[in-house]
Amino acid sequence: MIGIAATPAALRNAQGIPLTRIPILAFDLFRGGVVRDVAAGRRLSALFGYPSSAGRLWLVAVVSNPQLGTLAVSRSEVEDSFASLTPDCPQAHAFEREIAEQWAVTPTGHPWLKPLRFHRSYLPGADAWNRSAGTEILPSVMDFFRVEGEEVHEVAVGPVHASVIEPGHFRFQCHGENVLHLEISLGYQHRGVEKALRGGPGKRSLHYAETLAGDTTVGHAVAYCQALETLSGSAIPARAHAIRTIGLELERLANHTGDLGALAGDVGYLPTASFCGRLRGDFLNLTAHLCGNRFGRGLVRPGGATFDLDSARIQKVAEGLKSALADVRMAAELLWNTPSVMTRFEKTGTLTREQCVQLGLVGPPARSCGVVQDVRFDFPTGMYALAQVPVSTWPTGDVFARAYLRWLEIQRSAAYVEELLGTLPVGPVRADPGPLPPEQLVVSLVEGWRGEICHVAITDAQGRFAAYKIVDPSFHNWMGLALAMRNQQISDFPLCNKSFNLSYCGHDL
């Protein structure tokens, strides 16, 4: 179906659709539709490519509409180049760099087309494009933005960092101590997860999902299993949905608590830093009560959950949750009531609501700019479709907002888990999913603790993965950190960085 009358297919979160129902748009219509929808307040959740049968490339766009709770999916076929969306839709900038690197096609007019992950193209015979784009050069010697003038200097940090921090390169253009521009270069972990998932699902596919970002095990596992279950038409037991949701919210509680402690540590406030370091472990231990693993590995499986909860375990988790929340409350109140802490948090690393919307930020960085955006509310599935968590927001967009929002979400997540523990549905926790149908597409969204997780699965004629696209929330948010550092003191970088706490490995897929 090619023509002016063709419009994107509209579907719900975790709703499968035959590929034949997704119209093939002429590229001008495809581009214009995405640009128009994003300008109208919708958001680009995914933009990716995969080979077509004609030896060309499908471009697939997923645009989310939180007002209607729908996802618009469109596609177009391109050859070796296409007109870049980025000049009219900044949310596409990293997606297009990724597409160019993976498939050796050029988004003409892209303002800063450089490799994103520094690997060879997936297509054989694409070495000429690789050399022209510089993918055979180490990212540490790549071209970077430069600001020139008297007393302007450059500070390079990483990719090797202290302790166990993952590799990433940060290039600051400074005038004295003031940061004029920060460019962030990742791509040091050549993981190849999406490529490994193609041809699946297989025995290792769930393992890949659970390790996409190690601190978001449950979030990515739920997104993956939700996609498989939708495609196979599996009915998941209500009790399994509840156990998954408990695991997902405990993951949020652990990481938000750890972030509060880390933010306190970055400004030298040791009481909250010490408390929250331990309390993060308490929440992780509650997850271990669910499945025997502190990070939630093994909890979620296609068809439901691996482990059930008996009354004794439910009581133990409920008591541990109540105790940990009381201690977090004390640690958080110390933070908000200490003037020296607030002096460092307030008006540091500020983003405006307009910047947030233009970049398509997700999760706490978006909600701390006053944007009411949460998959659990906008695109609910499972237990969230029955009882939702209220969306927390804060308007100031600074480090304080990103910290305080975590505290608001901690309180609401804890209340939600407590309610679920007291009202667990009866019944089994596992069903057997069937085989995947041929030539289908599904978009699976989950609100991880960092924000929107997006998995897009497309099956081939044999019911195997022809393409599997993953968008970790960090992929959307790294540019937000770069903008938050403009006109800040360079010494504020560790604090701003921690207030976002983005994933390197979730980016380097």
Short mmCIF file of C-alpha atoms in Angstrom, two decimals:
data_model
loop_
_atom_site.label_atom_id
_atom_site.label_comp_id
_atom_site.label_asym_id
_atom_site.label_seq_id
_atom_site.Cartn_x
_atom_site.Cartn_y
_atom_site.Cartn_z
CA MET A 1 0.00 0.00 0.00
CA ILE A 2 1.88 3.03 -1.26
CA GLY A 3 0.20 6.36 -1.72
CA ILE A 4 -1.03 9.60 -0.27
CA ALA A 5 -3.99 7.96 1.46
CA ALA A 6 -1.84 5.48 3.36
CA THR A 7 -1.47 6.32 7.04
CA PRO A 8 0.57 4.68 9.84
CA ALA A 9 -0.93 1.68 11.59
CA ALA A 10 -2.24 2.54 15.06
CA LEU A 11 -1.89 -0.11 17.76
CA ARG A 12 -1.80 -0.42 21.52
CA ASN A 13 1.13 -1.36 23.69
CA ALA A 14 1.83 -5.10 23.38
CA GLN A 15 -0.59 -5.55 20.48
CA GLY A 16 0.57 -7.64 17.54
CA ILE A 17 -0.17 -6.70 13.96
CA PRO A 18 0.50 -8.42 10.60
CA LEU A 19 3.20 -6.71 8.57
CA THR A 20 0.75 -6.46 5.67
CA ARG A 21 -1.31 -4.00 7.74
CA ILE A 22 1.59 -1.59 8.12
CA PRO A 23 1.47 0.65 5.06
CA ILE A 24 4.55 1.18 2.94
CA LEU A 25 4.85 4.93 2.54
CA ALA A 26 6.77 6.91 -0.03
CA PHE A 27 9.71 8.34 1.89
CA ASP A 28 8.49 11.95 1.74
CA LEU A 29 5.20 10.86 3.33
CA PHE A 30 7.04 8.74 5.90
CA ARG A 31 9.36 11.59 6.87
CA GLY A 32 6.64 14.21 6.84
CA GLY A 33 4.35 12.10 9.00
CA VAL A 34 6.97 11.50 11.70
CA VAL A 35 8.03 15.16 11.75
CA ARG A 36 4.43 16.34 11.89
CA ASP A 37 3.45 13.93 14.68
CA VAL A 38 6.44 14.83 16.86
CA ALA A 39 5.81 18.55 16.31
CA ALA A 40 2.24 17.94 17.54
CA GLY A 41 3.53 16.69 20.90
CA ARG A 42 4.02 12.99 20.25
CA ARG A 43 7.35 11.25 20.74
CA LEU A 44 9.66 9.11 18.62
CA SER A 45 9.97 5.88 20.60
CA ALA A 46 11.97 4.01 17.94
CA LEU A 47 13.42 4.54 14.48
CA PHE A 48 15.41 1.67 12.99
CA GLY A 49 16.29 -0.22 9.84
CA TYR A 50 16.35 -3.84 8.72
CA PRO A 51 17.02 -5.38 5.31
CA SER A 52 14.19 -5.77 2.83
CA SER A 53 13.87 -8.72 0.48
CA ALA A 54 14.83 -6.51 -2.44
CA GLY A 55 18.30 -5.88 -1.00
CA ARG A 56 17.31 -2.43 0.18
CA LEU A 57 16.47 -1.20 3.68
CA TRP A 58 13.20 -0.86 5.54
CA LEU A 59 12.99 2.18 7.79
CA VAL A 60 10.47 1.65 10.60
CA ALA A 61 9.24 4.43 12.90
CA VAL A 62 7.27 4.02 16.12
CA VAL A 63 5.68 7.26 17.32
CA SER A 64 3.91 7.18 20.69
CA ASN A 65 0.81 9.21 21.44
CA PRO A 66 0.32 9.32 25.22
CA GLN A 67 -2.92 11.29 24.95
CA LEU A 68 -4.62 8.43 23.09
CA GLY A 69 -2.47 5.58 24.39
CA THR A 70 -1.65 4.51 20.83
CA LEU A 71 1.50 3.78 18.86
CA ALA A 72 1.74 4.82 15.21
CA VAL A 73 3.93 2.44 13.17
CA SER A 74 5.00 3.34 9.65
CA ARG A 75 7.66 2.13 7.24
CA SER A 76 9.40 3.14 4.06
CA GLU A 77 11.97 1.53 1.79
CA VAL A 78 15.24 3.33 1.04
CA GLU A 79 18.45 2.57 -0.83
CA ASP A 80 21.84 4.10 0.00
CA SER A 81 20.61 7.47 1.32
CA PHE A 82 17.57 9.33 2.57
CA ALA A 83 16.78 12.89 3.68
CA SER A 84 17.63 13.23 7.37
CA LEU A 85 14.75 13.81 9.78
CA THR A 86 17.02 15.40 12.39
CA PRO A 87 16.97 19.03 11.16
CA ASP A 88 13.19 19.04 11.66
CA CYS A 89 13.00 16.41 14.41
CA PRO A 90 15.96 16.45 16.86
CA GLN A 91 14.61 13.30 18.54
CA ALA A 92 15.84 11.36 15.48
CA HIS A 93 19.51 12.43 15.73
CA ALA A 94 20.93 9.36 17.51
CA PHE A 95 18.62 6.93 15.72
CA GLU A 96 19.86 8.15 12.34
CA ARG A 97 23.52 7.91 13.38
CA GLU A 98 22.80 4.33 14.44
CA ILE A 99 21.06 3.47 11.16
CA ALA A 100 23.92 4.95 9.12
CA GLU A 101 26.51 2.96 11.03
CA GLN A 102 24.61 -0.33 11.03
CA TRP A 103 23.40 -0.38 7.44
CA ALA A 104 25.81 1.88 5.51
CA VAL A 105 23.12 4.31 4.39
CA THR A 106 23.51 8.07 4.67
CA PRO A 107 20.90 10.39 6.19
CA THR A 108 21.79 13.39 4.04
CA GLY A 109 21.62 16.69 5.86
CA HIS A 110 22.27 15.22 9.31
CA PRO A 111 24.05 17.97 11.27
CA TRP A 112 26.63 15.77 12.99
CA LEU A 113 26.83 12.38 11.32
CA LYS A 114 29.48 10.41 13.15
CA PRO A 115 29.56 6.82 14.40
CA LEU A 116 27.52 6.02 17.47
CA ARG A 117 29.09 2.71 18.53
CA PHE A 118 32.17 2.44 16.29
CA HIS A 119 31.61 -0.94 14.69
CA ARG A 120 31.58 -2.26 11.14
CA SER A 121 28.37 -2.20 9.16
CA TYR A 122 26.11 -5.25 9.38
CA LEU A 123 26.10 -5.40 5.58
CA PRO A 124 28.96 -7.09 3.69
CA GLY A 125 30.85 -4.91 1.28
CA ALA A 126 30.21 -1.69 3.21
CA ASP A 127 33.86 -0.98 4.03
CA ALA A 128 33.96 2.14 1.86
CA TRP A 129 31.21 3.77 3.93
CA ASN A 130 32.89 2.61 7.13
CA ARG A 131 36.15 4.26 6.16
CA SER A 132 34.45 7.47 5.06
CA ALA A 133 32.55 7.66 8.35
CA GLY A 134 35.64 6.88 10.39
CA THR A 135 34.38 3.73 12.04
CA GLU A 136 37.82 2.16 11.86
CA ILE A 137 39.23 4.97 14.01
CA LEU A 138 39.10 4.74 17.77
CA PRO A 139 36.43 7.04 19.21
CA SER A 140 39.05 8.80 21.35
CA VAL A 141 40.61 10.30 18.22
CA MET A 142 37.37 11.10 16.41
CA ASP A 143 36.30 14.61 15.46
CA PHE A 144 34.59 16.51 18.25
CA PHE A 145 32.85 19.84 18.42
CA ARG A 146 35.35 22.60 19.11
CA VAL A 147 34.84 26.06 20.56
CA GLU A 148 37.70 28.41 19.69
CA GLY A 149 38.72 31.71 21.22
CA GLU A 150 41.00 33.20 23.83
CA GLU A 151 40.99 31.39 27.17
CA VAL A 152 38.82 28.59 25.73
CA HIS A 153 40.21 25.18 26.60
CA GLU A 154 39.22 21.56 26.26
CA VAL A 155 38.96 18.93 28.99
CA ALA A 156 38.74 15.25 28.05
CA VAL A 157 37.53 12.69 30.59
CA GLY A 158 37.52 8.93 30.04
CA PRO A 159 36.86 6.47 28.56
CA VAL A 160 38.75 4.81 31.42
CA HIS A 161 37.25 5.86 34.75
CA ALA A 162 37.98 5.08 38.37
CA SER A 163 36.55 2.02 40.12
CA VAL A 164 34.02 -0.08 38.16
CA ILE A 165 32.44 2.73 36.12
CA GLU A 166 31.74 1.66 32.55
CA PRO A 167 33.66 3.25 29.66
CA GLY A 168 32.49 6.55 28.22
CA HIS A 169 34.26 9.64 26.88
CA PHE A 170 33.24 13.17 27.86
CA ARG A 171 34.70 16.15 25.98
CA PHE A 172 34.17 19.56 27.63
CA GLN A 173 34.67 22.89 25.87
CA CYS A 174 35.31 25.38 28.67
CA HIS A 175 35.93 29.05 29.27
CA GLY A 176 37.67 29.05 32.60
CA GLU A 177 35.58 26.79 34.84
CA ASN A 178 32.42 27.40 32.79
CA VAL A 179 31.27 24.64 30.42
CA LEU A 180 30.23 25.95 27.02
CA HIS A 181 29.55 22.55 25.50
CA LEU A 182 29.79 18.88 26.46
CA GLU A 183 29.98 16.12 23.86
CA ILE A 184 29.46 12.55 25.02
CA SER A 185 30.95 9.65 23.07
CA LEU A 186 30.04 6.08 24.00
CA GLY A 187 30.30 2.87 22.00
CA TYR A 188 33.25 1.25 23.75
CA GLN A 189 31.33 -1.96 24.52
CA HIS A 190 30.73 -3.82 21.27
CA ARG A 191 28.00 -6.07 22.59
CA GLY A 192 26.01 -6.96 19.46
CA VAL A 193 22.89 -7.91 21.41
CA GLU A 194 20.32 -6.93 18.78
CA LYS A 195 22.26 -8.80 16.12
CA ALA A 196 22.45 -11.88 18.37
CA LEU A 197 18.68 -11.81 18.90
CA ARG A 198 17.95 -12.03 15.17
CA GLY A 199 16.90 -15.54 14.18
CA GLY A 200 15.52 -16.18 17.68
CA PRO A 201 13.88 -16.74 19.98
CA GLY A 202 16.38 -19.26 21.25
CA LYS A 203 17.74 -20.58 24.51
CA ARG A 204 19.94 -17.53 25.06
CA SER A 205 17.43 -14.86 24.01
CA LEU A 206 16.00 -14.29 27.48
CA HIS A 207 19.52 -14.18 28.92
CA TYR A 208 20.35 -11.38 26.48
CA ALA A 209 17.23 -9.51 27.57
CA GLU A 210 18.04 -9.86 31.27
CA THR A 211 21.56 -8.51 30.76
CA LEU A 212 20.77 -5.61 28.41
CA ALA A 213 21.31 -3.29 31.36
CA GLY A 214 22.28 -5.16 34.50
CA ASP A 215 20.41 -2.86 36.89
CA THR A 216 17.22 -3.13 34.78
CA THR A 217 16.97 -6.92 34.60
CA VAL A 218 13.26 -7.14 35.39
CA GLY A 219 12.32 -4.19 33.16
CA HIS A 220 13.94 -5.57 30.02
CA ALA A 221 12.87 -9.14 30.77
CA VAL A 222 9.24 -8.05 31.07
CA ALA A 223 9.47 -6.09 27.79
CA TYR A 224 10.93 -9.13 26.01
CA CYS A 225 8.46 -11.64 27.45
CA GLN A 226 5.55 -9.30 26.81
CA ALA A 227 6.53 -9.16 23.13
CA LEU A 228 6.75 -12.95 22.82
CA GLU A 229 3.50 -13.53 24.66
CA THR A 230 1.66 -11.05 22.46
CA LEU A 231 2.94 -12.62 19.26
CA SER A 232 2.13 -16.16 20.40
CA GLY A 233 -1.30 -15.18 21.74
CA SER A 234 -0.50 -16.48 25.22
CA ALA A 235 -2.80 -15.61 28.13
CA ILE A 236 -0.67 -14.79 31.17
CA PRO A 237 -2.10 -15.70 34.60
CA ALA A 238 -3.11 -12.70 36.70
CA ARG A 239 -0.95 -13.86 39.60
CA ALA A 240 2.09 -13.91 37.32
CA HIS A 241 1.34 -10.33 36.22
CA ALA A 242 1.24 -9.29 39.88
CA ILE A 243 4.54 -10.99 40.75
CA ARG A 244 6.23 -9.41 37.72
CA THR A 245 4.93 -6.00 38.77
CA ILE A 246 6.24 -6.44 42.31
CA GLY A 247 9.66 -7.29 40.87
CA LEU A 248 9.55 -4.27 38.56
CA GLU A 249 8.66 -1.87 41.38
CA LEU A 250 11.26 -3.34 43.74
CA GLU A 251 13.82 -2.71 40.99
CA ARG A 252 12.68 0.92 40.90
CA LEU A 253 12.86 1.20 44.69
CA ALA A 254 16.39 -0.21 44.87
CA ASN A 255 17.81 2.02 42.15
CA HIS A 256 16.08 5.23 43.19
CA THR A 257 17.27 4.69 46.76
CA GLY A 258 20.81 4.03 45.60
CA ASP A 259 20.72 7.19 43.48
CA LEU A 260 19.69 9.34 46.45
CA GLY A 261 22.66 7.99 48.36
CA ALA A 262 25.03 8.55 45.44
CA LEU A 263 23.81 12.14 44.99
CA ALA A 264 24.39 12.76 48.68
CA GLY A 265 27.87 11.32 48.36
CA ASP A 266 28.69 13.59 45.42
CA VAL A 267 28.14 16.67 47.61
CA GLY A 268 29.93 15.12 50.59
CA TYR A 269 26.83 14.56 52.73
CA LEU A 270 27.69 11.26 54.36
CA PRO A 271 24.61 10.51 56.55
CA THR A 272 22.24 10.00 53.61
CA ALA A 273 24.99 8.47 51.48
CA SER A 274 25.70 5.84 54.14
CA PHE A 275 22.05 5.11 54.87
CA CYS A 276 20.99 4.71 51.25
CA GLY A 277 23.93 2.52 50.33
CA ARG A 278 22.67 -0.02 52.85
CA LEU A 279 18.99 0.51 52.05
CA ARG A 280 19.52 -0.16 48.37
CA GLY A 281 20.82 -3.55 49.48
CA ASP A 282 17.69 -4.09 51.58
CA PHE A 283 15.46 -3.63 48.53
CA LEU A 284 17.70 -5.91 46.48
CA ASN A 285 17.38 -8.52 49.20
CA LEU A 286 13.59 -8.30 48.91
CA THR A 287 13.94 -9.14 45.22
CA ALA A 288 16.08 -12.11 46.23
CA HIS A 289 13.15 -13.32 48.34
CA LEU A 290 11.08 -13.44 45.15
CA CYS A 291 13.47 -15.45 42.99
CA GLY A 292 16.76 -16.11 44.80
CA ASN A 293 18.62 -13.39 42.87
CA ARG A 294 19.13 -9.82 44.06
CA PHE A 295 18.88 -8.38 40.55
CA GLY A 296 15.79 -10.34 39.57
CA ARG A 297 17.36 -12.76 37.12
CA GLY A 298 15.21 -15.83 36.78
CA LEU A 299 12.04 -14.12 37.99
CA VAL A 300 10.38 -13.42 34.63
CA ARG A 301 9.90 -16.11 31.98
CA PRO A 302 7.83 -16.26 28.78
CA GLY A 303 4.37 -17.26 29.90
CA GLY A 304 4.58 -15.78 33.40
CA ALA A 305 6.87 -15.96 36.41
CA THR A 306 9.25 -18.68 37.56
CA PHE A 307 8.45 -18.56 41.27
CA ASP A 308 5.26 -18.28 43.30
CA LEU A 309 4.90 -16.49 46.64
CA ASP A 310 3.58 -18.38 49.65
CA SER A 311 2.08 -16.58 52.65
CA ALA A 312 5.33 -16.67 54.64
CA ARG A 313 7.31 -15.10 51.82
CA ILE A 314 4.64 -12.47 51.24
CA GLN A 315 4.79 -11.51 54.91
CA LYS A 316 8.58 -11.36 54.89
CA VAL A 317 8.63 -9.07 51.83
CA ALA A 318 5.88 -6.85 53.29
CA GLU A 319 7.72 -6.45 56.60
CA GLY A 320 11.04 -5.77 54.87
CA LEU A 321 9.40 -3.19 52.61
CA LYS A 322 7.83 -1.34 55.52
CA SER A 323 11.11 -1.26 57.47
CA ALA A 324 13.21 -0.15 54.49
CA LEU A 325 10.76 2.61 53.54
CA ALA A 326 10.82 4.04 57.07
CA ASP A 327 14.63 4.22 56.95
CA VAL A 328 14.61 5.78 53.45
CA ARG A 329 12.17 8.42 54.70
CA MET A 330 14.57 9.39 57.47
CA ALA A 331 17.56 9.49 55.09
CA ALA A 332 15.65 11.56 52.53
CA GLU A 333 14.38 14.08 55.06
CA LEU A 334 17.95 14.62 56.22
CA LEU A 335 18.83 15.45 52.63
CA TRP A 336 16.02 17.95 52.00
CA ASN A 337 16.51 19.67 55.37
CA THR A 338 20.25 20.32 55.00
CA PRO A 339 20.91 23.81 53.55
CA SER A 340 24.39 22.95 52.26
CA VAL A 341 22.90 20.09 50.22
CA MET A 342 20.09 22.22 48.80
CA THR A 343 22.59 24.91 47.82
CA ARG A 344 24.35 22.38 45.59
CA PHE A 345 21.18 20.73 44.26
CA GLU A 346 18.98 23.71 43.44
CA LYS A 347 19.48 25.52 40.11
CA THR A 348 22.27 23.11 39.12
CA GLY A 349 22.11 21.32 35.75
CA THR A 350 18.77 22.83 34.79
CA LEU A 351 16.81 21.69 31.75
CA THR A 352 13.72 23.48 30.53
CA ARG A 353 10.49 21.73 29.69
CA GLU A 354 10.93 22.87 26.07
CA GLN A 355 14.38 21.24 25.84
CA CYS A 356 13.00 18.05 27.37
CA VAL A 357 10.15 17.81 24.86
CA GLN A 358 12.35 18.71 21.89
CA LEU A 359 14.88 15.98 22.75
CA GLY A 360 12.22 13.39 23.62
CA LEU A 361 13.57 12.66 27.10
CA VAL A 362 11.94 9.89 29.12
CA GLY A 363 11.59 8.79 32.73
CA PRO A 364 12.66 10.86 35.75
CA PRO A 365 14.57 13.48 33.67
CA ALA A 366 11.35 14.21 31.75
CA ARG A 367 9.04 14.16 34.76
CA SER A 368 11.42 16.42 36.69
CA CYS A 369 10.83 19.02 33.95
CA GLY A 370 7.10 18.87 34.61
CA VAL A 371 6.26 16.49 31.75
CA VAL A 372 3.47 14.08 32.70
CA GLN A 373 4.80 10.98 30.97
CA ASP A 374 4.84 7.40 32.27
CA VAL A 375 4.25 4.14 30.39
CA ARG A 376 2.43 2.76 33.44
CA PHE A 377 -0.17 5.51 33.01
CA ASP A 378 -0.10 6.25 29.27
CA PHE A 379 0.28 2.69 27.87
CA PRO A 380 -0.68 0.38 30.74
CA THR A 381 -0.47 -3.40 30.49
CA GLY A 382 -0.76 -6.20 33.05
CA MET A 383 -1.55 -5.01 36.58
CA TYR A 384 -1.07 -1.37 35.60
CA ALA A 385 -4.17 -1.63 33.41
CA LEU A 386 -6.18 -2.45 36.55
CA ALA A 387 -4.58 -0.20 39.17
CA GLN A 388 -2.19 2.55 38.11
CA VAL A 389 0.59 4.31 39.96
CA PRO A 390 -0.02 8.08 40.03
CA VAL A 391 2.50 9.99 37.91
CA SER A 392 4.92 12.08 39.97
CA THR A 393 6.33 15.30 38.50
CA TRP A 394 8.38 18.30 39.58
CA PRO A 395 8.70 21.50 37.55
CA THR A 396 12.21 22.91 38.08
CA GLY A 397 14.29 20.56 35.89
CA ASP A 398 17.44 20.79 38.03
CA VAL A 399 19.43 18.32 40.12
CA PHE A 400 17.06 18.89 43.02
CA ALA A 401 14.07 18.02 40.82
CA ARG A 402 15.69 14.82 39.58
CA ALA A 403 16.55 13.85 43.17
CA TYR A 404 13.22 14.81 44.74
CA LEU A 405 11.27 13.06 41.99
CA ARG A 406 13.00 9.83 42.96
CA TRP A 407 11.76 10.27 46.52
CA LEU A 408 8.20 10.86 45.30
CA GLU A 409 8.37 7.72 43.17
CA ILE A 410 9.85 5.68 46.02
CA GLN A 411 6.83 6.47 48.18
CA ARG A 412 4.30 5.65 45.47
CA SER A 413 6.06 2.46 44.38
CA ALA A 414 6.25 1.22 47.96
CA ALA A 415 2.52 1.85 48.48
CA TYR A 416 1.75 0.04 45.23
CA VAL A 417 3.84 -3.02 46.14
CA GLU A 418 2.23 -3.12 49.59
CA GLU A 419 -1.21 -3.13 47.95
CA LEU A 420 -0.24 -5.89 45.52
CA LEU A 421 1.16 -8.08 48.29
CA GLY A 422 -2.16 -7.85 50.11
CA THR A 423 -4.32 -8.57 47.06
CA LEU A 424 -2.39 -11.17 45.02
CA PRO A 425 -4.74 -12.98 42.62
CA VAL A 426 -5.08 -16.71 43.12
CA GLY A 427 -4.10 -19.21 40.49
CA PRO A 428 -1.05 -20.41 38.58
CA VAL A 429 2.01 -18.29 37.78
CA ARG A 430 3.00 -19.80 34.45
CA ALA A 431 1.44 -20.70 31.11
CA ASP A 432 3.14 -22.29 28.12
CA PRO A 433 3.55 -19.82 25.25
CA GLY A 434 3.05 -21.15 21.75
CA PRO A 435 5.16 -20.65 18.61
CA LEU A 436 5.47 -17.22 17.03
CA PRO A 437 3.37 -16.50 13.93
CA PRO A 438 5.04 -15.45 10.68
CA GLU A 439 5.41 -11.85 9.49
CA GLN A 440 4.07 -10.04 12.53
CA LEU A 441 5.18 -6.95 14.44
CA VAL A 442 4.74 -6.03 18.08
CA VAL A 443 5.84 -3.00 20.12
CA SER A 444 6.36 -3.71 23.82
CA LEU A 445 6.73 -0.75 26.21
CA VAL A 446 7.63 -0.96 29.90
CA GLU A 447 8.32 1.87 32.35
CA GLY A 448 11.70 0.86 33.75
CA TRP A 449 13.18 2.82 36.61
CA ARG A 450 15.12 5.00 34.12
CA GLY A 451 12.10 5.51 31.88
CA GLU A 452 10.50 4.04 28.78
CA ILE A 453 11.90 0.69 27.60
CA CYS A 454 10.91 -0.12 24.02
CA HIS A 455 11.25 -3.54 22.36
CA VAL A 456 10.08 -4.02 18.77
CA ALA A 457 9.97 -7.59 17.41
CA ILE A 458 9.35 -8.46 13.75
CA THR A 459 9.03 -12.07 12.64
CA ASP A 460 9.94 -13.56 9.27
CA ALA A 461 8.08 -16.14 7.17
CA GLN A 462 9.24 -18.91 9.55
CA GLY A 463 8.14 -17.14 12.72
CA ARG A 464 11.70 -16.22 13.76
CA PHE A 465 12.98 -12.76 14.58
CA ALA A 466 13.74 -10.94 11.34
CA ALA A 467 14.52 -7.86 13.43
CA TYR A 468 14.58 -7.11 17.12
CA LYS A 469 14.98 -3.47 18.09
CA ILE A 470 15.73 -2.36 21.67
CA VAL A 471 15.64 1.23 22.90
CA ASP A 472 16.90 1.58 26.46
CA PRO A 473 15.77 4.83 28.15
CA SER A 474 19.38 5.99 28.33
CA PHE A 475 19.45 6.18 24.53
CA HIS A 476 16.99 9.08 24.69
CA ASN A 477 18.52 10.82 27.70
CA TRP A 478 22.28 11.17 27.13
CA MET A 479 21.80 14.37 25.12
CA GLY A 480 19.78 15.74 28.04
CA LEU A 481 22.85 15.41 30.26
CA ALA A 482 24.93 17.25 27.65
CA LEU A 483 22.51 20.17 27.59
CA ALA A 484 22.18 20.24 31.38
CA MET A 485 25.92 20.93 31.63
CA ARG A 486 25.87 24.06 29.46
CA ASN A 487 26.88 27.17 31.44
CA GLN A 488 27.61 25.03 34.49
CA GLN A 489 30.86 24.82 36.40
CA ILE A 490 32.84 21.79 35.26
CA SER A 491 33.03 20.70 38.90
CA ASP A 492 29.24 20.17 38.74
CA PHE A 493 29.61 17.36 36.22
CA PRO A 494 29.74 14.42 38.67
CA LEU A 495 26.60 15.69 40.38
CA CYS A 496 24.73 16.30 37.12
CA ASN A 497 25.86 12.95 35.74
CA LYS A 498 24.62 11.12 38.81
CA SER A 499 21.29 12.98 38.74
CA PHE A 500 20.64 11.33 35.36
CA ASN A 501 22.47 8.05 36.17
CA LEU A 502 22.30 6.73 32.63
CA SER A 503 23.40 3.32 31.40
CA TYR A 504 26.48 2.87 29.23
CA CYS A 505 25.81 -0.78 28.45
CA GLY A 506 22.13 -0.07 27.79
CA HIS A 507 23.32 2.34 25.08
CA ASP A 508 26.01 0.07 23.61
CA LEU A 509 23.77 -2.67 22.28
#
